[in-house]
């Protein structure tokens, strides 16, 4: 709900206003807004699970890589990442499955329009939202809406199954590549230009650190924007404001005869 609130009130208006500046017709409820926020939402899933998997790589592999002269970035790319690849792929699949089954963010940011389009600037919906929409209310089991919901569920199952098969094939092919020794070695020790290679390696190490710091800075900026948006728009919800209005009535208009009869007072014209 919080992510959907952020997408509907911050991301979607931002995309619409900036799209109008460059001549793009961006809908108030667009797939791009929902996709961006869901991308932010699944980052903690991928990062936390991948960190746990990479921390389980044996320390002997790291020490062996450092002993052969590899830098930290080379150790991560050529030793730790290949060893932890199955777990990282599993984390990505778990996060993607979480995004595919998301409903609330899509409803709040992309709308309920069942629109078959590849344009991310238009309002769309997802399979899960459409299933919920079709099954709302009392429906017969053999009705068109119920059968359509089951068909959408089958399509969703086939999509997730295809993702898992693709992930398994990818991991298997990458493992064969690592075992066969086709990966580029960190250093070509037989090259006469070894000093130039060392300079390139340390330059790559500096770029690797810069990319890491940039990613952390972008994540912190997104977190600050999210917290500020939710805090500034939701702060007032913790307090109730009462409006006090002083109203004056003329007794001559309410009860001209002074009878005090409720029936007469109830028919008075207060306009």
C-alpha atoms as a PDB file:
ATOM      1  CA  UNK A   1       0.000   0.000   0.000  1.00  0.00           C
ATOM      2  CA  UNK A   2       2.837   2.398   0.857  1.00  0.00           C
ATOM      3  CA  UNK A   3       4.644   1.696  -2.405  1.00  0.00           C
ATOM      4  CA  UNK A   4       1.385   2.082  -4.328  1.00  0.00           C
ATOM      5  CA  UNK A   5       0.708   5.375  -2.560  1.00  0.00           C
ATOM      6  CA  UNK A   6       4.188   6.569  -3.506  1.00  0.00           C
ATOM      7  CA  UNK A   7       3.708   5.472  -7.131  1.00  0.00           C
ATOM      8  CA  UNK A   8       0.299   7.109  -7.504  1.00  0.00           C
ATOM      9  CA  UNK A   9       1.072  10.452  -5.850  1.00  0.00           C
ATOM     10  CA  UNK A  10       4.760  10.987  -6.627  1.00  0.00           C
ATOM     11  CA  UNK A  11       6.112   8.844  -9.468  1.00  0.00           C
ATOM     12  CA  UNK A  12       3.095   8.967 -11.799  1.00  0.00           C
ATOM     13  CA  UNK A  13       2.673  12.797 -11.682  1.00  0.00           C
ATOM     14  CA  UNK A  14       6.440  13.198 -12.101  1.00  0.00           C
ATOM     15  CA  UNK A  15       6.440  11.032 -15.241  1.00  0.00           C
ATOM     16  CA  UNK A  16       3.348  12.748 -16.633  1.00  0.00           C
ATOM     17  CA  UNK A  17       4.669  16.289 -16.128  1.00  0.00           C
ATOM     18  CA  UNK A  18       8.162  15.544 -17.447  1.00  0.00           C
ATOM     19  CA  UNK A  19       6.756  13.575 -20.366  1.00  0.00           C
ATOM     20  CA  UNK A  20       4.629  16.565 -21.358  1.00  0.00           C
ATOM     21  CA  UNK A  21       7.753  18.730 -21.439  1.00  0.00           C
ATOM     22  CA  UNK A  22       9.314  16.558 -24.148  1.00  0.00           C
ATOM     23  CA  UNK A  23       6.097  15.958 -26.060  1.00  0.00           C
ATOM     24  CA  UNK A  24       5.144  12.525 -24.706  1.00  0.00           C
ATOM     25  CA  UNK A  25       1.565  11.680 -23.828  1.00  0.00           C
ATOM     26  CA  UNK A  26       1.966   9.883 -20.502  1.00  0.00           C
ATOM     27  CA  UNK A  27      -1.192   8.609 -18.843  1.00  0.00           C
ATOM     28  CA  UNK A  28      -1.918   9.501 -15.227  1.00  0.00           C
ATOM     29  CA  UNK A  29      -1.890   5.765 -14.526  1.00  0.00           C
ATOM     30  CA  UNK A  30       0.889   4.119 -16.515  1.00  0.00           C
ATOM     31  CA  UNK A  31       2.739   0.830 -16.576  1.00  0.00           C
ATOM     32  CA  UNK A  32       6.031   2.713 -16.347  1.00  0.00           C
ATOM     33  CA  UNK A  33       5.171   4.201 -12.946  1.00  0.00           C
ATOM     34  CA  UNK A  34       4.105   0.829 -11.560  1.00  0.00           C
ATOM     35  CA  UNK A  35       7.155  -0.902 -13.037  1.00  0.00           C
ATOM     36  CA  UNK A  36       9.613   1.603 -11.581  1.00  0.00           C
ATOM     37  CA  UNK A  37       8.154   1.321  -8.101  1.00  0.00           C
ATOM     38  CA  UNK A  38       8.011  -2.470  -8.270  1.00  0.00           C
ATOM     39  CA  UNK A  39      11.660  -2.425  -9.336  1.00  0.00           C
ATOM     40  CA  UNK A  40      12.482  -0.455  -6.212  1.00  0.00           C
ATOM     41  CA  UNK A  41      10.363  -2.822  -4.153  1.00  0.00           C
ATOM     42  CA  UNK A  42      12.182  -6.005  -5.216  1.00  0.00           C
ATOM     43  CA  UNK A  43      15.699  -4.561  -4.740  1.00  0.00           C
ATOM     44  CA  UNK A  44      15.795  -5.562  -1.030  1.00  0.00           C
ATOM     45  CA  UNK A  45      14.779  -9.126  -1.938  1.00  0.00           C
ATOM     46  CA  UNK A  46      17.580  -9.535  -4.469  1.00  0.00           C
ATOM     47  CA  UNK A  47      20.256  -7.712  -2.483  1.00  0.00           C
ATOM     48  CA  UNK A  48      19.640  -9.391   0.875  1.00  0.00           C
ATOM     49  CA  UNK A  49      19.368 -12.919  -0.519  1.00  0.00           C
ATOM     50  CA  UNK A  50      22.361 -12.434  -2.824  1.00  0.00           C
ATOM     51  CA  UNK A  51      24.423 -11.098   0.076  1.00  0.00           C
ATOM     52  CA  UNK A  52      23.568 -14.174   2.153  1.00  0.00           C
ATOM     53  CA  UNK A  53      24.516 -16.484  -0.707  1.00  0.00           C
ATOM     54  CA  UNK A  54      27.828 -14.759  -1.463  1.00  0.00           C
ATOM     55  CA  UNK A  55      28.771 -14.716   2.211  1.00  0.00           C
ATOM     56  CA  UNK A  56      28.500 -18.520   2.194  1.00  0.00           C
ATOM     57  CA  UNK A  57      31.252 -18.892  -0.424  1.00  0.00           C
ATOM     58  CA  UNK A  58      34.214 -20.647   1.276  1.00  0.00           C
ATOM     59  CA  UNK A  59      36.894 -18.291   2.517  1.00  0.00           C
ATOM     60  CA  UNK A  60      39.553 -20.584   1.040  1.00  0.00           C
ATOM     61  CA  UNK A  61      38.428 -19.575  -2.472  1.00  0.00           C
ATOM     62  CA  UNK A  62      38.810 -15.907  -1.620  1.00  0.00           C
ATOM     63  CA  UNK A  63      42.226 -16.425  -0.039  1.00  0.00           C
ATOM     64  CA  UNK A  64      43.388 -18.486  -3.000  1.00  0.00           C
ATOM     65  CA  UNK A  65      42.330 -15.740  -5.404  1.00  0.00           C
ATOM     66  CA  UNK A  66      44.110 -13.060  -3.378  1.00  0.00           C
ATOM     67  CA  UNK A  67      47.180 -15.303  -3.153  1.00  0.00           C
ATOM     68  CA  UNK A  68      47.334 -15.495  -6.947  1.00  0.00           C
ATOM     69  CA  UNK A  69      47.416 -11.693  -7.147  1.00  0.00           C
ATOM     70  CA  UNK A  70      43.789 -10.979  -8.013  1.00  0.00           C
ATOM     71  CA  UNK A  71      42.258  -7.728  -6.862  1.00  0.00           C
ATOM     72  CA  UNK A  72      39.020  -7.473  -4.908  1.00  0.00           C
ATOM     73  CA  UNK A  73      36.891  -6.738  -7.960  1.00  0.00           C
ATOM     74  CA  UNK A  74      38.477  -9.617  -9.908  1.00  0.00           C
ATOM     75  CA  UNK A  75      37.861 -11.957  -6.986  1.00  0.00           C
ATOM     76  CA  UNK A  76      34.210 -10.948  -6.920  1.00  0.00           C
ATOM     77  CA  UNK A  77      33.728 -11.280 -10.687  1.00  0.00           C
ATOM     78  CA  UNK A  78      35.766 -14.460 -11.303  1.00  0.00           C
ATOM     79  CA  UNK A  79      35.473 -16.398  -8.026  1.00  0.00           C
ATOM     80  CA  UNK A  80      32.648 -15.307  -5.739  1.00  0.00           C
ATOM     81  CA  UNK A  81      30.021 -14.527  -8.374  1.00  0.00           C
ATOM     82  CA  UNK A  82      30.395 -17.828 -10.318  1.00  0.00           C
ATOM     83  CA  UNK A  83      30.317 -19.823  -7.069  1.00  0.00           C
ATOM     84  CA  UNK A  84      27.194 -18.006  -5.824  1.00  0.00           C
ATOM     85  CA  UNK A  85      25.430 -17.796  -9.193  1.00  0.00           C
ATOM     86  CA  UNK A  86      22.729 -20.437  -8.507  1.00  0.00           C
ATOM     87  CA  UNK A  87      21.701 -18.663  -5.321  1.00  0.00           C
ATOM     88  CA  UNK A  88      21.729 -15.257  -7.024  1.00  0.00           C
ATOM     89  CA  UNK A  89      19.542 -16.555  -9.842  1.00  0.00           C
ATOM     90  CA  UNK A  90      17.188 -18.015  -7.249  1.00  0.00           C
ATOM     91  CA  UNK A  91      16.987 -14.622  -5.527  1.00  0.00           C
ATOM     92  CA  UNK A  92      16.194 -12.907  -8.833  1.00  0.00           C
ATOM     93  CA  UNK A  93      13.498 -15.484  -9.632  1.00  0.00           C
ATOM     94  CA  UNK A  94      11.956 -15.039  -6.194  1.00  0.00           C
ATOM     95  CA  UNK A  95      11.892 -11.263  -6.647  1.00  0.00           C
ATOM     96  CA  UNK A  96      10.470 -11.511 -10.177  1.00  0.00           C
ATOM     97  CA  UNK A  97       7.767 -13.900  -8.961  1.00  0.00           C
ATOM     98  CA  UNK A  98       6.950 -11.399  -6.232  1.00  0.00           C
ATOM     99  CA  UNK A  99       6.614  -8.655  -8.849  1.00  0.00           C
ATOM    100  CA  UNK A 100       4.497 -10.807 -11.182  1.00  0.00           C
ATOM    101  CA  UNK A 101       2.046 -11.538  -8.375  1.00  0.00           C
ATOM    102  CA  UNK A 102       1.870  -7.920  -7.182  1.00  0.00           C
ATOM    103  CA  UNK A 103      -1.631  -6.447  -7.128  1.00  0.00           C
ATOM    104  CA  UNK A 104      -1.858  -3.347  -4.942  1.00  0.00           C
ATOM    105  CA  UNK A 105       0.856  -1.282  -6.642  1.00  0.00           C
ATOM    106  CA  UNK A 106      -0.585  -2.052 -10.085  1.00  0.00           C
ATOM    107  CA  UNK A 107      -4.106  -1.109  -9.038  1.00  0.00           C
ATOM    108  CA  UNK A 108      -2.990   2.207  -7.531  1.00  0.00           C
ATOM    109  CA  UNK A 109      -0.384   3.176 -10.148  1.00  0.00           C
ATOM    110  CA  UNK A 110      -1.404   1.478 -13.418  1.00  0.00           C
ATOM    111  CA  UNK A 111      -5.175   1.256 -13.077  1.00  0.00           C
ATOM    112  CA  UNK A 112      -7.610  -1.514 -13.939  1.00  0.00           C
ATOM    113  CA  UNK A 113      -7.728  -1.128 -17.712  1.00  0.00           C
ATOM    114  CA  UNK A 114      -7.237  -4.501 -19.432  1.00  0.00           C
ATOM    115  CA  UNK A 115      -5.260  -2.935 -22.267  1.00  0.00           C
ATOM    116  CA  UNK A 116      -3.214  -5.161 -24.598  1.00  0.00           C
ATOM    117  CA  UNK A 117      -0.317  -2.872 -25.453  1.00  0.00           C
ATOM    118  CA  UNK A 118       3.463  -2.735 -25.259  1.00  0.00           C
ATOM    119  CA  UNK A 119       3.469   1.007 -24.633  1.00  0.00           C
ATOM    120  CA  UNK A 120       4.615   1.559 -21.017  1.00  0.00           C
ATOM    121  CA  UNK A 121       3.099   5.054 -20.988  1.00  0.00           C
ATOM    122  CA  UNK A 122      -0.488   3.785 -21.051  1.00  0.00           C
ATOM    123  CA  UNK A 123      -2.729   2.407 -18.332  1.00  0.00           C
ATOM    124  CA  UNK A 124      -2.644  -1.394 -18.048  1.00  0.00           C
ATOM    125  CA  UNK A 125      -3.342  -4.119 -15.536  1.00  0.00           C
ATOM    126  CA  UNK A 126      -1.770  -7.432 -14.558  1.00  0.00           C
ATOM    127  CA  UNK A 127      -2.944 -11.020 -14.687  1.00  0.00           C
ATOM    128  CA  UNK A 128      -3.467 -11.238 -10.923  1.00  0.00           C
ATOM    129  CA  UNK A 129      -5.579  -8.064 -10.842  1.00  0.00           C
ATOM    130  CA  UNK A 130      -7.679  -9.353 -13.714  1.00  0.00           C
ATOM    131  CA  UNK A 131      -8.212 -12.678 -11.920  1.00  0.00           C
ATOM    132  CA  UNK A 132      -9.489 -10.851  -8.836  1.00  0.00           C
ATOM    133  CA  UNK A 133     -11.744  -8.662 -10.984  1.00  0.00           C
ATOM    134  CA  UNK A 134     -13.263 -11.657 -12.766  1.00  0.00           C
ATOM    135  CA  UNK A 135     -13.935 -13.599  -9.554  1.00  0.00           C
ATOM    136  CA  UNK A 136     -15.629 -10.768  -7.658  1.00  0.00           C
ATOM    137  CA  UNK A 137     -19.224 -11.608  -6.825  1.00  0.00           C
ATOM    138  CA  UNK A 138     -21.233 -14.801  -7.082  1.00  0.00           C
ATOM    139  CA  UNK A 139     -20.228 -16.562 -10.267  1.00  0.00           C
ATOM    140  CA  UNK A 140     -21.182 -19.954 -11.644  1.00  0.00           C
ATOM    141  CA  UNK A 141     -18.303 -22.383 -12.039  1.00  0.00           C
ATOM    142  CA  UNK A 142     -18.929 -22.765 -15.778  1.00  0.00           C
ATOM    143  CA  UNK A 143     -19.499 -19.064 -16.426  1.00  0.00           C
ATOM    144  CA  UNK A 144     -17.329 -17.168 -18.878  1.00  0.00           C
ATOM    145  CA  UNK A 145     -15.739 -15.025 -16.148  1.00  0.00           C
ATOM    146  CA  UNK A 146     -14.776 -17.995 -13.977  1.00  0.00           C
ATOM    147  CA  UNK A 147     -13.312 -19.932 -16.891  1.00  0.00           C
ATOM    148  CA  UNK A 148     -11.402 -16.828 -17.980  1.00  0.00           C
ATOM    149  CA  UNK A 149      -9.921 -16.522 -14.487  1.00  0.00           C
ATOM    150  CA  UNK A 150      -8.748 -20.135 -14.593  1.00  0.00           C
ATOM    151  CA  UNK A 151      -7.245 -19.556 -18.044  1.00  0.00           C
ATOM    152  CA  UNK A 152      -5.338 -16.549 -16.747  1.00  0.00           C
ATOM    153  CA  UNK A 153      -4.105 -18.626 -13.803  1.00  0.00           C
ATOM    154  CA  UNK A 154      -2.840 -21.275 -16.209  1.00  0.00           C
ATOM    155  CA  UNK A 155      -1.061 -18.606 -18.267  1.00  0.00           C
ATOM    156  CA  UNK A 156       0.564 -17.240 -15.112  1.00  0.00           C
ATOM    157  CA  UNK A 157       1.721 -20.738 -14.174  1.00  0.00           C
ATOM    158  CA  UNK A 158       3.249 -21.295 -17.620  1.00  0.00           C
ATOM    159  CA  UNK A 159       5.071 -17.952 -17.435  1.00  0.00           C
ATOM    160  CA  UNK A 160       6.632 -18.745 -14.062  1.00  0.00           C
ATOM    161  CA  UNK A 161       7.510 -22.261 -15.228  1.00  0.00           C
ATOM    162  CA  UNK A 162       9.227 -20.827 -18.298  1.00  0.00           C
ATOM    163  CA  UNK A 163      11.234 -18.446 -16.116  1.00  0.00           C
ATOM    164  CA  UNK A 164      12.420 -21.320 -13.928  1.00  0.00           C
ATOM    165  CA  UNK A 165      13.429 -23.460 -16.922  1.00  0.00           C
ATOM    166  CA  UNK A 166      15.335 -20.536 -18.430  1.00  0.00           C
ATOM    167  CA  UNK A 167      17.119 -19.911 -15.124  1.00  0.00           C
ATOM    168  CA  UNK A 168      18.153 -23.565 -14.812  1.00  0.00           C
ATOM    169  CA  UNK A 169      19.521 -23.624 -18.373  1.00  0.00           C
ATOM    170  CA  UNK A 170      21.387 -20.365 -17.786  1.00  0.00           C
ATOM    171  CA  UNK A 171      23.026 -21.607 -14.588  1.00  0.00           C
ATOM    172  CA  UNK A 172      23.964 -24.927 -16.216  1.00  0.00           C
ATOM    173  CA  UNK A 173      25.536 -23.220 -19.240  1.00  0.00           C
ATOM    174  CA  UNK A 174      27.458 -20.776 -17.061  1.00  0.00           C
ATOM    175  CA  UNK A 175      28.785 -23.593 -14.884  1.00  0.00           C
ATOM    176  CA  UNK A 176      30.003 -25.482 -17.946  1.00  0.00           C
ATOM    177  CA  UNK A 177      31.745 -22.330 -19.114  1.00  0.00           C
ATOM    178  CA  UNK A 178      33.489 -21.929 -15.757  1.00  0.00           C
ATOM    179  CA  UNK A 179      34.551 -25.584 -15.577  1.00  0.00           C
ATOM    180  CA  UNK A 180      35.862 -25.603 -19.154  1.00  0.00           C
ATOM    181  CA  UNK A 181      38.087 -22.636 -18.384  1.00  0.00           C
ATOM    182  CA  UNK A 182      36.683 -20.332 -21.034  1.00  0.00           C
ATOM    183  CA  UNK A 183      36.514 -17.381 -18.690  1.00  0.00           C
ATOM    184  CA  UNK A 184      39.061 -14.657 -19.231  1.00  0.00           C
ATOM    185  CA  UNK A 185      41.937 -14.964 -16.776  1.00  0.00           C
ATOM    186  CA  UNK A 186      42.588 -12.020 -14.475  1.00  0.00           C
ATOM    187  CA  UNK A 187      46.178 -11.599 -15.746  1.00  0.00           C
ATOM    188  CA  UNK A 188      48.005 -12.902 -18.789  1.00  0.00           C
ATOM    189  CA  UNK A 189      51.341 -13.661 -17.099  1.00  0.00           C
ATOM    190  CA  UNK A 190      53.015 -14.604 -20.420  1.00  0.00           C
ATOM    191  CA  UNK A 191      52.415 -11.158 -21.915  1.00  0.00           C
ATOM    192  CA  UNK A 192      55.428  -8.835 -22.185  1.00  0.00           C
ATOM    193  CA  UNK A 193      53.172  -5.862 -21.384  1.00  0.00           C
ATOM    194  CA  UNK A 194      52.401  -7.002 -17.869  1.00  0.00           C
ATOM    195  CA  UNK A 195      52.958  -3.537 -16.339  1.00  0.00           C
ATOM    196  CA  UNK A 196      50.293  -2.064 -18.619  1.00  0.00           C
ATOM    197  CA  UNK A 197      47.930  -4.852 -17.668  1.00  0.00           C
ATOM    198  CA  UNK A 198      48.512  -4.176 -13.984  1.00  0.00           C
ATOM    199  CA  UNK A 199      47.639  -0.516 -14.522  1.00  0.00           C
ATOM    200  CA  UNK A 200      44.472  -1.519 -16.325  1.00  0.00           C
ATOM    201  CA  UNK A 201      43.588  -3.883 -13.491  1.00  0.00           C
ATOM    202  CA  UNK A 202      43.905  -1.203 -10.844  1.00  0.00           C
ATOM    203  CA  UNK A 203      41.977   1.242 -13.033  1.00  0.00           C
ATOM    204  CA  UNK A 204      39.206  -1.361 -13.258  1.00  0.00           C
ATOM    205  CA  UNK A 205      39.370  -1.712  -9.475  1.00  0.00           C
ATOM    206  CA  UNK A 206      38.817   2.017  -9.044  1.00  0.00           C
ATOM    207  CA  UNK A 207      35.902   1.981 -11.491  1.00  0.00           C
ATOM    208  CA  UNK A 208      34.404  -0.965  -9.618  1.00  0.00           C
ATOM    209  CA  UNK A 209      34.499   0.979  -6.343  1.00  0.00           C
ATOM    210  CA  UNK A 210      33.030   4.057  -8.060  1.00  0.00           C
ATOM    211  CA  UNK A 211      30.137   2.000  -9.458  1.00  0.00           C
ATOM    212  CA  UNK A 212      29.469   0.562  -6.019  1.00  0.00           C
ATOM    213  CA  UNK A 213      29.429   3.986  -4.367  1.00  0.00           C
ATOM    214  CA  UNK A 214      27.180   5.334  -7.132  1.00  0.00           C
ATOM    215  CA  UNK A 215      24.718   2.484  -6.621  1.00  0.00           C
ATOM    216  CA  UNK A 216      24.649   3.144  -2.870  1.00  0.00           C
ATOM    217  CA  UNK A 217      24.107   6.878  -3.461  1.00  0.00           C
ATOM    218  CA  UNK A 218      21.221   6.218  -5.885  1.00  0.00           C
ATOM    219  CA  UNK A 219      19.601   3.803  -3.435  1.00  0.00           C
ATOM    220  CA  UNK A 220      19.885   6.322  -0.604  1.00  0.00           C
ATOM    221  CA  UNK A 221      18.416   9.072  -2.779  1.00  0.00           C
ATOM    222  CA  UNK A 222      15.456   6.848  -3.708  1.00  0.00           C
ATOM    223  CA  UNK A 223      14.946   6.029  -0.026  1.00  0.00           C
ATOM    224  CA  UNK A 224      15.029   9.729   0.934  1.00  0.00           C
ATOM    225  CA  UNK A 225      12.529  10.635  -1.794  1.00  0.00           C
ATOM    226  CA  UNK A 226      10.236   7.782  -0.738  1.00  0.00           C
ATOM    227  CA  UNK A 227      10.423   8.709   2.955  1.00  0.00           C
ATOM    228  CA  UNK A 228       9.880  12.415   2.255  1.00  0.00           C
ATOM    229  CA  UNK A 229       6.915  11.774  -0.039  1.00  0.00           C
ATOM    230  CA  UNK A 230       5.179   9.428   2.388  1.00  0.00           C
ATOM    231  CA  UNK A 231       6.006  11.588   5.401  1.00  0.00           C
ATOM    232  CA  UNK A 232       4.933  14.908   3.900  1.00  0.00           C
ATOM    233  CA  UNK A 233       1.655  13.567   2.521  1.00  0.00           C
ATOM    234  CA  UNK A 234       0.844  11.200   5.375  1.00  0.00           C
ATOM    235  CA  UNK A 235       1.829  13.361   8.355  1.00  0.00           C
ATOM    236  CA  UNK A 236      -1.487  15.193   8.417  1.00  0.00           C
ATOM    237  CA  UNK A 237      -3.362  11.888   8.612  1.00  0.00           C
ATOM    238  CA  UNK A 238      -2.174  11.431  12.212  1.00  0.00           C
ATOM    239  CA  UNK A 239      -4.083  14.551  13.282  1.00  0.00           C
ATOM    240  CA  UNK A 240      -7.754  15.397  12.937  1.00  0.00           C
ATOM    241  CA  UNK A 241      -8.671  18.978  12.208  1.00  0.00           C
ATOM    242  CA  UNK A 242     -12.004  20.299  13.435  1.00  0.00           C
ATOM    243  CA  UNK A 243     -13.579  23.264  11.699  1.00  0.00           C
ATOM    244  CA  UNK A 244     -15.561  25.485  14.034  1.00  0.00           C
ATOM    245  CA  UNK A 245     -18.191  27.688  12.401  1.00  0.00           C
ATOM    246  CA  UNK A 246     -20.307  30.178  14.304  1.00  0.00           C
ATOM    247  CA  UNK A 247     -23.932  30.126  13.136  1.00  0.00           C
ATOM    248  CA  UNK A 248     -26.498  32.763  14.098  1.00  0.00           C
ATOM    249  CA  UNK A 249     -30.244  32.200  13.717  1.00  0.00           C
ATOM    250  CA  UNK A 250     -32.946  34.852  13.771  1.00  0.00           C
ATOM    251  CA  UNK A 251     -35.766  33.638  16.058  1.00  0.00           C
ATOM    252  CA  UNK A 252     -38.257  35.617  13.969  1.00  0.00           C
ATOM    253  CA  UNK A 253     -37.383  33.487  10.942  1.00  0.00           C
ATOM    254  CA  UNK A 254     -37.349  30.146  12.763  1.00  0.00           C
ATOM    255  CA  UNK A 255     -40.494  30.561  14.895  1.00  0.00           C
ATOM    256  CA  UNK A 256     -42.337  33.786  14.026  1.00  0.00           C
ATOM    257  CA  UNK A 257     -45.261  33.154  16.417  1.00  0.00           C
ATOM    258  CA  UNK A 258     -43.051  31.965  19.293  1.00  0.00           C
ATOM    259  CA  UNK A 259     -44.989  28.725  19.717  1.00  0.00           C
ATOM    260  CA  UNK A 260     -41.946  26.517  20.170  1.00  0.00           C
ATOM    261  CA  UNK A 261     -43.663  23.793  18.177  1.00  0.00           C
ATOM    262  CA  UNK A 262     -41.044  21.344  16.738  1.00  0.00           C
ATOM    263  CA  UNK A 263     -43.166  20.864  13.648  1.00  0.00           C
ATOM    264  CA  UNK A 264     -43.060  24.583  12.922  1.00  0.00           C
ATOM    265  CA  UNK A 265     -39.351  24.879  13.656  1.00  0.00           C
ATOM    266  CA  UNK A 266     -38.573  21.853  11.442  1.00  0.00           C
ATOM    267  CA  UNK A 267     -40.283  23.532   8.462  1.00  0.00           C
ATOM    268  CA  UNK A 268     -38.359  26.788   8.873  1.00  0.00           C
ATOM    269  CA  UNK A 269     -36.368  28.038   5.902  1.00  0.00           C
ATOM    270  CA  UNK A 270     -32.764  28.314   7.065  1.00  0.00           C
ATOM    271  CA  UNK A 271     -31.498  29.570   3.706  1.00  0.00           C
END
